[in-house]
PDB file of C-alpha atoms and ligand atoms in Angstrom:
ATOM      1  CA  MET A   1     -42.711 -36.784  38.687  1.00  0.00           C
ATOM      2  CA  LYS A   2     -39.932 -34.364  40.369  1.00  0.00           C
ATOM      3  CA  LYS A   3     -41.543 -32.898  43.263  1.00  0.00           C
ATOM      4  CA  VAL A   4     -40.432 -29.161  42.690  1.00  0.00           C
ATOM      5  CA  ASN A   5     -39.521 -27.238  46.087  1.00  0.00           C
ATOM      6  CA  THR A   6     -41.258 -23.954  45.795  1.00  0.00           C
ATOM      7  CA  GLN A   7     -39.190 -23.524  49.435  1.00  0.00           C
ATOM      8  CA  LYS A   8     -35.865 -22.939  47.229  1.00  0.00           C
ATOM      9  CA  ASN A   9     -33.923 -19.670  48.427  1.00  0.00           C
ATOM     10  CA  LEU A  10     -36.229 -19.163  50.904  1.00  0.00           C
ATOM     11  CA  ASN A  11     -34.703 -20.439  54.424  1.00  0.00           C
ATOM     12  CA  ARG A  12     -31.567 -18.291  53.915  1.00  0.00           C
ATOM     13  CA  HIS A  13     -32.106 -17.272  57.789  1.00  0.00           C
ATOM     14  CA  LYS A  14     -32.492 -20.921  58.978  1.00  0.00           C
ATOM     15  CA  ARG A  15     -28.326 -20.382  58.573  1.00  0.00           C
ATOM     16  CA  ILE A  16     -28.087 -16.853  60.049  1.00  0.00           C
ATOM     17  CA  LEU A  17     -28.935 -18.051  63.162  1.00  0.00           C
ATOM     18  CA  GLU A  18     -26.593 -20.718  63.524  1.00  0.00           C
ATOM     19  CA  ASP A  19     -23.755 -18.225  63.326  1.00  0.00           C
ATOM     20  CA  LYS A  20     -21.293 -18.002  64.733  1.00  0.00           C
ATOM     21  CA  ARG A  21     -21.529 -13.406  65.841  1.00  0.00           C
ATOM     22  CA  TYR A  22     -25.414 -13.852  65.247  1.00  0.00           C
ATOM     23  CA  LEU A  23     -25.501 -16.464  68.628  1.00  0.00           C
ATOM     24  CA  LYS A  24     -22.858 -14.317  70.433  1.00  0.00           C
ATOM     25  CA  CYS A  25     -24.384 -10.831  69.967  1.00  0.00           C
ATOM     26  CA  LEU A  26     -27.415 -12.110  71.851  1.00  0.00           C
ATOM     27  CA  SER A  27     -26.065 -13.637  74.539  1.00  0.00           C
ATOM     28  CA  ASP A  28     -24.369 -10.270  74.574  1.00  0.00           C
ATOM     29  CA  ILE A  29     -28.027  -8.083  74.610  1.00  0.00           C
ATOM     30  CA  GLU A  30     -28.806 -10.620  76.674  1.00  0.00           C
ATOM     31  CA  GLU A  31     -26.958  -9.750  79.705  1.00  0.00           C
ATOM     32  CA  LEU A  32     -26.345  -6.384  78.962  1.00  0.00           C
ATOM     33  CA  GLU A  33     -30.704  -6.642  79.366  1.00  0.00           C
ATOM     34  CA  LYS A  34     -30.729  -8.969  82.568  1.00  0.00           C
ATOM     35  CA  ASN A  35     -31.890  -5.674  84.301  1.00  0.00           C
ATOM     36  CA  ARG A  36     -33.849  -3.755  81.848  1.00  0.00           C
ATOM     37  CA  ILE A  37     -37.660  -3.575  82.828  1.00  0.00           C
ATOM     38  CA  PHE A  38     -38.644  -1.897  79.314  1.00  0.00           C
ATOM     39  CA  CYS A  39     -39.085  -4.367  76.374  1.00  0.00           C
ATOM     40  CA  LYS A  40     -35.907  -6.999  75.805  1.00  0.00           C
ATOM     41  CA  HIS A  41     -34.361  -6.793  72.637  1.00  0.00           C
ATOM     42  CA  ASN A  42     -34.445 -10.635  72.305  1.00  0.00           C
ATOM     43  CA  LEU A  43     -34.842 -13.386  70.144  1.00  0.00           C
ATOM     44  CA  SER A  44     -38.712 -13.273  70.575  1.00  0.00           C
ATOM     45  CA  HIS A  45     -38.352  -9.583  70.142  1.00  0.00           C
ATOM     46  CA  PHE A  46     -36.740 -10.253  66.789  1.00  0.00           C
ATOM     47  CA  ILE A  47     -39.082 -13.423  65.701  1.00  0.00           C
ATOM     48  CA  ASN A  48     -41.968 -11.290  66.585  1.00  0.00           C
ATOM     49  CA  VAL A  49     -40.663  -8.106  64.073  1.00  0.00           C
ATOM     50  CA  ALA A  50     -39.325 -11.119  60.801  1.00  0.00           C
ATOM     51  CA  ARG A  51     -43.396 -12.140  60.932  1.00  0.00           C
ATOM     52  CA  ILE A  52     -44.992  -9.882  61.783  1.00  0.00           C
ATOM     53  CA  ALA A  53     -43.235  -7.210  58.630  1.00  0.00           C
ATOM     54  CA  THR A  54     -44.008 -10.099  56.571  1.00  0.00           C
ATOM     55  CA  ILE A  55     -47.750 -10.523  57.059  1.00  0.00           C
ATOM     56  CA  ILE A  56     -48.094  -6.922  56.608  1.00  0.00           C
ATOM     57  CA  TRP A  57     -46.140  -7.500  53.119  1.00  0.00           C
ATOM     58  CA  GLN A  58     -48.295 -10.430  51.887  1.00  0.00           C
ATOM     59  CA  GLU A  59     -51.412  -7.632  53.261  1.00  0.00           C
ATOM     60  CA  GLU A  60     -49.588  -5.316  51.041  1.00  0.00           C
ATOM     61  CA  GLY A  61     -49.666  -7.765  48.492  1.00  0.00           C
ATOM     62  CA  GLY A  62     -46.532  -9.366  48.771  1.00  0.00           C
ATOM     63  CA  ARG A  63     -44.312  -7.651  46.287  1.00  0.00           C
ATOM     64  CA  ASN A  64     -41.992 -10.006  43.929  1.00  0.00           C
ATOM     65  CA  SER A  65     -38.592  -7.807  45.020  1.00  0.00           C
ATOM     66  CA  LEU A  66     -38.573  -8.964  48.359  1.00  0.00           C
ATOM     67  CA  LYS A  67     -38.722 -12.325  49.014  1.00  0.00           C
ATOM     68  CA  ARG A  68     -39.985 -14.023  52.543  1.00  0.00           C
ATOM     69  CA  ASP A  69     -35.797 -14.719  53.740  1.00  0.00           C
ATOM     70  CA  ILE A  70     -35.496 -10.875  52.927  1.00  0.00           C
ATOM     71  CA  ILE A  71     -37.768 -10.285  55.361  1.00  0.00           C
ATOM     72  CA  TYR A  72     -37.148 -12.556  58.711  1.00  0.00           C
ATOM     73  CA  ALA A  73     -33.329 -11.521  57.148  1.00  0.00           C
ATOM     74  CA  ALA A  74     -33.881  -8.280  58.500  1.00  0.00           C
ATOM     75  CA  GLY A  75     -35.702  -8.838  61.156  1.00  0.00           C
ATOM     76  CA  LEU A  76     -34.034 -11.086  63.033  1.00  0.00           C
ATOM     77  CA  LEU A  77     -31.303  -8.971  62.601  1.00  0.00           C
ATOM     78  CA  HIS A  78     -32.605  -5.420  62.623  1.00  0.00           C
ATOM     79  CA  ASP A  79     -31.549  -4.944  66.906  1.00  0.00           C
ATOM     80  CA  ILE A  80     -28.250  -7.109  66.154  1.00  0.00           C
ATOM     81  CA  GLY A  81     -26.591  -3.894  67.205  1.00  0.00           C
ATOM     82  CA  ARG A  82     -27.463  -3.718  70.567  1.00  0.00           C
ATOM     83  CA  ALA A  83     -24.377  -4.519  72.954  1.00  0.00           C
ATOM     84  CA  GLU A  84     -22.630  -2.247  71.102  1.00  0.00           C
ATOM     85  CA  GLU A  85     -24.883   0.442  71.833  1.00  0.00           C
ATOM     86  CA  TYR A  86     -24.512  -0.002  75.324  1.00  0.00           C
ATOM     87  CA  THR A  87     -20.663  -0.487  75.318  1.00  0.00           C
ATOM     88  CA  LYS A  88     -19.603   1.789  73.278  1.00  0.00           C
ATOM     89  CA  GLY A  89     -21.747   4.608  72.742  1.00  0.00           C
ATOM     90  CA  THR A  90     -22.238   3.171  69.088  1.00  0.00           C
ATOM     91  CA  PRO A  91     -26.504   3.851  67.708  1.00  0.00           C
ATOM     92  CA  HIS A  92     -27.509   0.422  67.109  1.00  0.00           C
ATOM     93  CA  GLU A  93     -28.258   0.836  63.620  1.00  0.00           C
ATOM     94  CA  GLU A  94     -25.020   1.981  62.562  1.00  0.00           C
ATOM     95  CA  ALA A  95     -23.476  -1.218  64.866  1.00  0.00           C
ATOM     96  CA  GLY A  96     -26.096  -3.677  63.536  1.00  0.00           C
ATOM     97  CA  ALA A  97     -25.545  -3.000  60.081  1.00  0.00           C
ATOM     98  CA  ILE A  98     -22.348  -3.155  59.996  1.00  0.00           C
ATOM     99  CA  ILE A  99     -22.638  -6.974  61.936  1.00  0.00           C
ATOM    100  CA  ALA A 100     -25.079  -7.913  59.467  1.00  0.00           C
ATOM    101  CA  GLY A 101     -23.658  -7.013  56.294  1.00  0.00           C
ATOM    102  CA  GLU A 102     -20.293  -9.956  57.363  1.00  0.00           C
ATOM    103  CA  ILE A 103     -23.374 -12.028  58.675  1.00  0.00           C
ATOM    104  CA  LEU A 104     -25.675 -11.588  55.352  1.00  0.00           C
ATOM    105  CA  GLN A 105     -22.366 -12.658  53.410  1.00  0.00           C
ATOM    106  CA  SER A 106     -21.264 -15.779  55.054  1.00  0.00           C
ATOM    107  CA  SER A 107     -25.342 -16.683  55.356  1.00  0.00           C
ATOM    108  CA  GLY A 108     -25.482 -17.037  51.102  1.00  0.00           C
ATOM    109  CA  TYR A 109     -26.847 -13.834  51.435  1.00  0.00           C
ATOM    110  CA  GLU A 110     -25.956 -12.089  47.447  1.00  0.00           C
ATOM    111  CA  ASP A 111     -24.339  -8.753  47.757  1.00  0.00           C
ATOM    112  CA  LYS A 112     -27.016  -7.088  46.406  1.00  0.00           C
ATOM    113  CA  GLU A 113     -30.554  -8.443  48.763  1.00  0.00           C
ATOM    114  CA  ILE A 114     -27.304  -7.457  51.720  1.00  0.00           C
ATOM    115  CA  GLU A 115     -27.396  -4.011  50.429  1.00  0.00           C
ATOM    116  CA  MET A 116     -30.992  -4.313  51.120  1.00  0.00           C
ATOM    117  CA  ILE A 117     -31.171  -5.657  54.137  1.00  0.00           C
ATOM    118  CA  THR A 118     -28.764  -3.418  55.794  1.00  0.00           C
ATOM    119  CA  ARG A 119     -29.823  -0.776  54.333  1.00  0.00           C
ATOM    120  CA  ALA A 120     -33.581  -1.618  56.448  1.00  0.00           C
ATOM    121  CA  ILE A 121     -31.198  -1.882  59.562  1.00  0.00           C
ATOM    122  CA  SER A 122     -29.715   1.691  59.918  1.00  0.00           C
ATOM    123  CA  ALA A 123     -33.173   2.528  58.917  1.00  0.00           C
ATOM    124  CA  HIS A 124     -35.263   1.083  61.193  1.00  0.00           C
ATOM    125  CA  ARG A 125     -35.754   4.101  63.513  1.00  0.00           C
ATOM    126  CA  ILE A 126     -36.446   6.579  61.168  1.00  0.00           C
ATOM    127  CA  LYS A 127     -39.817   8.762  61.396  1.00  0.00           C
ATOM    128  CA  ASP A 128     -40.650   9.413  58.141  1.00  0.00           C
ATOM    129  CA  ASP A 129     -41.547   7.221  55.366  1.00  0.00           C
ATOM    130  CA  ASN A 130     -40.316   9.410  52.948  1.00  0.00           C
ATOM    131  CA  ASP A 131     -37.169   8.455  54.121  1.00  0.00           C
ATOM    132  CA  ILE A 132     -36.959   4.634  54.242  1.00  0.00           C
ATOM    133  CA  ASP A 133     -37.793   2.236  51.342  1.00  0.00           C
ATOM    134  CA  TYR A 134     -39.999  -0.924  51.499  1.00  0.00           C
ATOM    135  CA  LEU A 135     -38.298  -2.760  53.508  1.00  0.00           C
ATOM    136  CA  GLY A 136     -37.902  -0.291  55.832  1.00  0.00           C
ATOM    137  CA  GLN A 137     -40.791   0.230  56.017  1.00  0.00           C
ATOM    138  CA  ILE A 138     -42.826  -2.292  57.162  1.00  0.00           C
ATOM    139  CA  ILE A 139     -39.490  -3.786  59.730  1.00  0.00           C
ATOM    140  CA  SER A 140     -39.956  -0.143  61.502  1.00  0.00           C
ATOM    141  CA  LYS A 141     -43.430  -0.528  61.301  1.00  0.00           C
ATOM    142  CA  ALA A 142     -43.743  -4.485  62.420  1.00  0.00           C
ATOM    143  CA  ASP A 143     -40.793  -3.666  64.966  1.00  0.00           C
ATOM    144  CA  LYS A 144     -42.951  -1.257  67.072  1.00  0.00           C
ATOM    145  CA  LEU A 145     -46.390  -3.067  66.387  1.00  0.00           C
ATOM    146  CA  SER A 146     -44.498  -6.384  68.511  1.00  0.00           C
ATOM    147  CA  ARG A 147     -44.425  -4.291  71.841  1.00  0.00           C
ATOM    148  CA  GLU A 148     -46.825  -5.264  74.230  1.00  0.00           C
ATOM    149  CA  CYS A 149     -47.848  -2.475  76.358  1.00  0.00           C
ATOM    150  CA  PHE A 150     -51.102  -3.285  76.487  1.00  0.00           C
ATOM    151  CA  ALA A 151     -49.913  -6.063  79.091  1.00  0.00           C
ATOM    152  CA  CYS A 152     -46.884  -4.696  80.475  1.00  0.00           C
ATOM    153  CA  SER A 153     -45.952  -4.348  83.711  1.00  0.00           C
ATOM    154  CA  ALA A 154     -43.309  -1.130  83.220  1.00  0.00           C
ATOM    155  CA  SER A 155     -45.425   0.186  80.808  1.00  0.00           C
ATOM    156  CA  ASP A 156     -46.338   3.998  83.230  1.00  0.00           C
ATOM    157  CA  MET A 157     -41.845   4.438  83.011  1.00  0.00           C
ATOM    158  CA  CYS A 158     -42.066   3.649  79.600  1.00  0.00           C
ATOM    159  CA  LYS A 159     -40.595   6.131  77.128  1.00  0.00           C
ATOM    160  CA  TRP A 160     -42.489   5.919  74.811  1.00  0.00           C
ATOM    161  CA  SER A 161     -46.241   8.342  74.182  1.00  0.00           C
ATOM    162  CA  LYS A 162     -49.921   7.366  75.257  1.00  0.00           C
ATOM    163  CA  GLU A 163     -50.746   7.389  71.226  1.00  0.00           C
ATOM    164  CA  LYS A 164     -47.379   5.528  70.461  1.00  0.00           C
ATOM    165  CA  LYS A 165     -47.601   2.704  72.876  1.00  0.00           C
ATOM    166  CA  ASN A 166     -49.754  -0.395  71.173  1.00  0.00           C
ATOM    167  CA  LYS A 167     -53.362  -0.006  73.030  1.00  0.00           C
ATOM    168  CA  SER A 168     -54.148  -3.987  71.816  1.00  0.00           C
ATOM    169  CA  LEU A 169     -53.023  -7.174  70.177  1.00  0.00           C
ATOM    170  CA  GLU A 170     -53.339  -6.353  65.998  1.00  0.00           C
ATOM    171  CA  TYR A 171     -50.497  -8.824  65.237  1.00  0.00           C
TER     172      TYR A 171
HETATM  173 FE1  FE2 B 201     -33.998  -0.974  67.085  1.00  0.00          FE
HETATM  174 FE1  FE2 B 202     -37.017  -3.505  67.645  1.00  0.00          FE
END
């Protein structure tokens, strides 16, 4: 019997990790944040956001308009514009959406999916959920939940309010 590949079309995010531009952005951010005492915007953060957003999506019923590798793409790319924010002052969600569009195209995502992912990246700092579509909402939630405020030595100096900080490990 022919084996059915249930993972088909779920693994395009792996191509993002091999993309030259992606790797260059990661190393630029690492260099620019080398003296940063607060949360870094590194690959671990990106993967944490991708995984937490996926858990939230599954907990909320796993709506069909999304696929795992779409959520992973949004997680892996949501802060990719950080280096441009540090060097040129462009808000990272704006710079990130442009860079992400190029990387997604060469990673095999379809135009409609690219539009959805870049829209989520552009919106990931908007506070009101009503102004963001679903992918943006779960990425934004996961972004906040991913931070380990409860174990952070720079917590007292962080600009996040007491209420916003994660007091314990939820995900
Ligand atoms: Fe961000
Ligand atoms: Fe983030």
